[in-house]
Amino acid sequence: MIELRTPEEIEQMRPAGRFVAEVLTALEEKAAVGVNLLELDELAHKMIRDRGAESCYIDYHPSFGASPFGKVLCTSVNDAVLHGLPHDYVLQDGDLLSVDFAASVNGWVSDSALSLIVGTERPEDRHLIEITQNALEAGIAQAVVGNKMGDISNAIGAVATVAGLKINTDFGGHGVGRTMHGEPHVPNKGRPNRGFPLREGLVIAIEPWFLHTTDKLITDADGWTLRSADGSRGAHQEHTVAITADGPIILTARD
């Protein structure tokens, strides 16, 4: 069921958005050559405890997951792009790291992700991150009352298509509210003026993710981490966005 939020409820969602943004900012600052992925998860877990928030991931067990996730954030490195299960891995110079984090504050959820390069960057990785960020911004720009879901999806897909990237539609954005994943689904490819009408009070996570040279995924042995089928690297960006009469509000905006 698709739920619409009142202006008062959207205001109540702001603390969760700010907290998720603060955690991602702290993780971005912490990520460096020599840092273990488990250290990043530990930092996020500490911030959750200190804030009195709740993790959306640690007990998460959807049908596609091998078991309850068990960690509080996703850390996807290089050819991994989604659902990366934090494990005993020390970040290396040149790694492309995507971090996805969702938490609940006062019963309201926000969800956001970013990609970054650890140490020395490869120009092609920087370009991929920029394309993904541009796609996110294009999608958010279409998140206005009177448009349809296809307008968001088409804007995201157009950025990737111009860049020569293939687009996987198995995973995309989603509704956000009292739970992390709700209706509607927000694909990263679509046709303009098609799909669910965008209405005031709709809150969604918009999350483009792309791989360098493929749209095919394989599941890692941990039962969670999704990697490119050809070993190419991936990037992921995400914000929780409220659609209002005055335009989109990015609840997870980072300073």
PDB file of N, CA and C in Angstrom, residues 16-31 40 43-44 47-48 57 72-75 97-103 110-116 136 236-240 251-255:
ATOM      1  N   ALA A  16      15.336  11.805  11.485  1.00  0.00           N
ATOM      2  CA  ALA A  16      15.909  10.566  10.943  1.00  0.00           C
ATOM      3  C   ALA A  16      16.791  10.875   9.744  1.00  0.00           C
ATOM      4  N   GLY A  17      16.328  11.777   8.878  1.00  0.00           N
ATOM      5  CA  GLY A  17      17.135  12.152   7.719  1.00  0.00           C
ATOM      6  C   GLY A  17      18.445  12.795   8.112  1.00  0.00           C
ATOM      7  N   ARG A  18      18.381  13.688   9.097  1.00  0.00           N
ATOM      8  CA  ARG A  18      19.617  14.344   9.554  1.00  0.00           C
ATOM      9  C   ARG A  18      20.577  13.335  10.164  1.00  0.00           C
ATOM     10  N   PHE A  19      20.037  12.390  10.942  1.00  0.00           N
ATOM     11  CA  PHE A  19      20.909  11.391  11.572  1.00  0.00           C
ATOM     12  C   PHE A  19      21.585  10.513  10.524  1.00  0.00           C
ATOM     13  N   VAL A  20      20.840  10.029   9.555  1.00  0.00           N
ATOM     14  CA  VAL A  20      21.426   9.194   8.504  1.00  0.00           C
ATOM     15  C   VAL A  20      22.507   9.977   7.761  1.00  0.00           C
ATOM     16  N   ALA A  21      22.257  11.249   7.487  1.00  0.00           N
ATOM     17  CA  ALA A  21      23.256  12.083   6.817  1.00  0.00           C
ATOM     18  C   ALA A  21      24.507  12.232   7.673  1.00  0.00           C
ATOM     19  N   GLU A  22      24.328  12.425   8.980  1.00  0.00           N
ATOM     20  CA  GLU A  22      25.477  12.565   9.884  1.00  0.00           C
ATOM     21  C   GLU A  22      26.318  11.299   9.916  1.00  0.00           C
ATOM     22  N   VAL A  23      25.660  10.148   9.939  1.00  0.00           N
ATOM     23  CA  VAL A  23      26.401   8.883   9.976  1.00  0.00           C
ATOM     24  C   VAL A  23      27.189   8.699   8.681  1.00  0.00           C
ATOM     25  N   LEU A  24      26.569   8.953   7.539  1.00  0.00           N
ATOM     26  CA  LEU A  24      27.287   8.796   6.270  1.00  0.00           C
ATOM     27  C   LEU A  24      28.461   9.761   6.167  1.00  0.00           C
ATOM     28  N   THR A  25      28.287  10.970   6.671  1.00  0.00           N
ATOM     29  CA  THR A  25      29.396  11.932   6.669  1.00  0.00           C
ATOM     30  C   THR A  25      30.547  11.412   7.523  1.00  0.00           C
ATOM     31  N   ALA A  26      30.229  10.866   8.693  1.00  0.00           N
ATOM     32  CA  ALA A  26      31.265  10.314   9.577  1.00  0.00           C
ATOM     33  C   ALA A  26      31.960   9.116   8.935  1.00  0.00           C
ATOM     34  N   LEU A  27      31.204   8.275   8.255  1.00  0.00           N
ATOM     35  CA  LEU A  27      31.790   7.113   7.586  1.00  0.00           C
ATOM     36  C   LEU A  27      32.682   7.538   6.426  1.00  0.00           C
ATOM     37  N   GLU A  28      32.257   8.565   5.699  1.00  0.00           N
ATOM     38  CA  GLU A  28      33.070   9.070   4.587  1.00  0.00           C
ATOM     39  C   GLU A  28      34.404   9.599   5.103  1.00  0.00           C
ATOM     40  N   GLU A  29      34.369  10.263   6.250  1.00  0.00           N
ATOM     41  CA  GLU A  29      35.596  10.796   6.838  1.00  0.00           C
ATOM     42  C   GLU A  29      36.476   9.682   7.390  1.00  0.00           C
ATOM     43  N   LYS A  30      35.864   8.616   7.882  1.00  0.00           N
ATOM     44  CA  LYS A  30      36.608   7.508   8.491  1.00  0.00           C
ATOM     45  C   LYS A  30      37.260   6.606   7.441  1.00  0.00           C
ATOM     46  N   ALA A  31      36.585   6.422   6.306  1.00  0.00           N
ATOM     47  CA  ALA A  31      37.074   5.486   5.292  1.00  0.00           C
ATOM     48  C   ALA A  31      38.421   5.936   4.748  1.00  0.00           C
ATOM     49  N   LEU A  40      34.107   0.409  10.190  1.00  0.00           N
ATOM     50  CA  LEU A  40      33.052   1.305   9.718  1.00  0.00           C
ATOM     51  C   LEU A  40      31.707   0.902  10.307  1.00  0.00           C
ATOM     52  N   LEU A  43      31.565   1.920  13.940  1.00  0.00           N
ATOM     53  CA  LEU A  43      31.313   3.352  14.107  1.00  0.00           C
ATOM     54  C   LEU A  43      29.828   3.654  13.937  1.00  0.00           C
ATOM     55  N   ALA A  44      29.216   3.112  12.884  1.00  0.00           N
ATOM     56  CA  ALA A  44      27.790   3.343  12.657  1.00  0.00           C
ATOM     57  C   ALA A  44      26.960   2.796  13.811  1.00  0.00           C
ATOM     58  N   MET A  47      27.141   5.136  16.773  1.00  0.00           N
ATOM     59  CA  MET A  47      26.342   6.338  16.572  1.00  0.00           C
ATOM     60  C   MET A  47      24.854   6.027  16.744  1.00  0.00           C
ATOM     61  N   ILE A  48      24.423   4.846  16.327  1.00  0.00           N
ATOM     62  CA  ILE A  48      23.030   4.432  16.539  1.00  0.00           C
ATOM     63  C   ILE A  48      22.726   4.352  18.034  1.00  0.00           C
ATOM     64  N   TYR A  57      18.803  -2.532   9.418  1.00  0.00           N
ATOM     65  CA  TYR A  57      19.489  -3.619   8.721  1.00  0.00           C
ATOM     66  C   TYR A  57      19.735  -4.860   9.569  1.00  0.00           C
ATOM     67  N   VAL A  72      24.909  -3.189  10.571  1.00  0.00           N
ATOM     68  CA  VAL A  72      24.058  -1.994  10.557  1.00  0.00           C
ATOM     69  C   VAL A  72      24.242  -1.126   9.319  1.00  0.00           C
ATOM     70  N   LEU A  73      25.154  -1.497   8.432  1.00  0.00           N
ATOM     71  CA  LEU A  73      25.293  -0.776   7.167  1.00  0.00           C
ATOM     72  C   LEU A  73      25.795  -1.725   6.093  1.00  0.00           C
ATOM     73  N   CYS A  74      25.624  -1.314   4.844  1.00  0.00           N
ATOM     74  CA  CYS A  74      26.145  -2.069   3.706  1.00  0.00           C
ATOM     75  C   CYS A  74      27.438  -1.420   3.236  1.00  0.00           C
ATOM     76  N   THR A  75      28.473  -2.233   3.044  1.00  0.00           N
ATOM     77  CA  THR A  75      29.753  -1.750   2.537  1.00  0.00           C
ATOM     78  C   THR A  75      30.117  -2.578   1.307  1.00  0.00           C
ATOM     79  N   LEU A  97      34.431   2.369  -2.821  1.00  0.00           N
ATOM     80  CA  LEU A  97      33.581   1.919  -1.720  1.00  0.00           C
ATOM     81  C   LEU A  97      32.213   2.584  -1.790  1.00  0.00           C
ATOM     82  N   SER A  98      31.159   1.771  -1.747  1.00  0.00           N
ATOM     83  CA  SER A  98      29.799   2.283  -1.630  1.00  0.00           C
ATOM     84  C   SER A  98      29.268   1.925  -0.251  1.00  0.00           C
ATOM     85  N   VAL A  99      28.676   2.913   0.418  1.00  0.00           N
ATOM     86  CA  VAL A  99      28.142   2.726   1.770  1.00  0.00           C
ATOM     87  C   VAL A  99      26.662   3.089   1.758  1.00  0.00           C
ATOM     88  N   ASP A 100      25.833   2.170   2.225  1.00  0.00           N
ATOM     89  CA  ASP A 100      24.382   2.353   2.273  1.00  0.00           C
ATOM     90  C   ASP A 100      23.943   2.206   3.728  1.00  0.00           C
ATOM     91  N   PHE A 101      23.122   3.165   4.212  1.00  0.00           N
ATOM     92  CA  PHE A 101      22.760   3.173   5.623  1.00  0.00           C
ATOM     93  C   PHE A 101      21.325   3.635   5.788  1.00  0.00           C
ATOM     94  N   ALA A 102      20.570   2.931   6.621  1.00  0.00           N
ATOM     95  CA  ALA A 102      19.209   3.323   6.965  1.00  0.00           C
ATOM     96  C   ALA A 102      19.009   3.131   8.454  1.00  0.00           C
ATOM     97  N   ALA A 103      18.249   4.046   9.053  1.00  0.00           N
ATOM     98  CA  ALA A 103      17.976   3.951  10.480  1.00  0.00           C
ATOM     99  C   ALA A 103      16.630   4.582  10.783  1.00  0.00           C
ATOM    100  N   SER A 110      14.835   6.864   7.518  1.00  0.00           N
ATOM    101  CA  SER A 110      15.473   7.468   6.349  1.00  0.00           C
ATOM    102  C   SER A 110      16.553   6.530   5.840  1.00  0.00           C
ATOM    103  N   ASP A 111      16.858   6.651   4.546  1.00  0.00           N
ATOM    104  CA  ASP A 111      17.753   5.714   3.867  1.00  0.00           C
ATOM    105  C   ASP A 111      18.588   6.510   2.872  1.00  0.00           C
ATOM    106  N   SER A 112      19.906   6.285   2.864  1.00  0.00           N
ATOM    107  CA  SER A 112      20.775   7.045   1.969  1.00  0.00           C
ATOM    108  C   SER A 112      22.046   6.251   1.685  1.00  0.00           C
ATOM    109  N   ALA A 113      22.708   6.580   0.577  1.00  0.00           N
ATOM    110  CA  ALA A 113      23.942   5.896   0.192  1.00  0.00           C
ATOM    111  C   ALA A 113      24.864   6.857  -0.542  1.00  0.00           C
ATOM    112  N   LEU A 114      26.148   6.540  -0.509  1.00  0.00           N
ATOM    113  CA  LEU A 114      27.148   7.302  -1.262  1.00  0.00           C
ATOM    114  C   LEU A 114      28.260   6.373  -1.703  1.00  0.00           C
ATOM    115  N   SER A 115      28.999   6.806  -2.709  1.00  0.00           N
ATOM    116  CA  SER A 115      30.196   6.090  -3.163  1.00  0.00           C
ATOM    117  C   SER A 115      31.394   7.018  -3.060  1.00  0.00           C
ATOM    118  N   LEU A 116      32.547   6.457  -2.730  1.00  0.00           N
ATOM    119  CA  LEU A 116      33.768   7.240  -2.588  1.00  0.00           C
ATOM    120  C   LEU A 116      34.960   6.399  -3.012  1.00  0.00           C
ATOM    121  N   LEU A 136      21.088  10.744  -9.856  1.00  0.00           N
ATOM    122  CA  LEU A 136      20.307  10.994  -8.642  1.00  0.00           C
ATOM    123  C   LEU A 136      19.696  12.391  -8.683  1.00  0.00           C
ATOM    124  N   HIS A 236      26.963   3.809  -6.331  1.00  0.00           N
ATOM    125  CA  HIS A 236      25.606   3.829  -5.784  1.00  0.00           C
ATOM    126  C   HIS A 236      25.402   5.152  -5.049  1.00  0.00           C
ATOM    127  N   GLN A 237      24.303   5.829  -5.356  1.00  0.00           N
ATOM    128  CA  GLN A 237      23.934   7.055  -4.649  1.00  0.00           C
ATOM    129  C   GLN A 237      22.462   6.972  -4.273  1.00  0.00           C
ATOM    130  N   GLU A 238      22.097   7.534  -3.126  1.00  0.00           N
ATOM    131  CA  GLU A 238      20.701   7.450  -2.688  1.00  0.00           C
ATOM    132  C   GLU A 238      20.374   8.582  -1.726  1.00  0.00           C
ATOM    133  N   HIS A 239      19.160   9.121  -1.865  1.00  0.00           N
ATOM    134  CA  HIS A 239      18.609  10.057  -0.895  1.00  0.00           C
ATOM    135  C   HIS A 239      17.148   9.709  -0.631  1.00  0.00           C
ATOM    136  N   THR A 240      16.698  10.013   0.581  1.00  0.00           N
ATOM    137  CA  THR A 240      15.275   9.958   0.905  1.00  0.00           C
ATOM    138  C   THR A 240      14.677  11.322   0.607  1.00  0.00           C
ATOM    139  N   LEU A 251      15.522  14.815   2.514  1.00  0.00           N
ATOM    140  CA  LEU A 251      15.585  14.653   3.979  1.00  0.00           C
ATOM    141  C   LEU A 251      16.965  14.202   4.440  1.00  0.00           C
ATOM    142  N   THR A 252      17.730  13.539   3.570  1.00  0.00           N
ATOM    143  CA  THR A 252      19.054  13.012   3.949  1.00  0.00           C
ATOM    144  C   THR A 252      20.192  13.854   3.378  1.00  0.00           C
ATOM    145  N   ALA A 253      19.910  15.105   3.054  1.00  0.00           N
ATOM    146  CA  ALA A 253      20.955  15.982   2.496  1.00  0.00           C
ATOM    147  C   ALA A 253      22.127  16.090   3.460  1.00  0.00           C
ATOM    148  N   ARG A 254      23.345  15.993   2.929  1.00  0.00           N
ATOM    149  CA  ARG A 254      24.556  16.119   3.735  1.00  0.00           C
ATOM    150  C   ARG A 254      25.169  17.499   3.530  1.00  0.00           C
ATOM    151  N   ASP A 255      25.663  18.087   4.609  1.00  0.00           N
ATOM    152  CA  ASP A 255      26.303  19.403   4.517  1.00  0.00           C
ATOM    153  C   ASP A 255      27.621  19.288   3.774  1.00  0.00           C
TER     154      ASP A 255
END
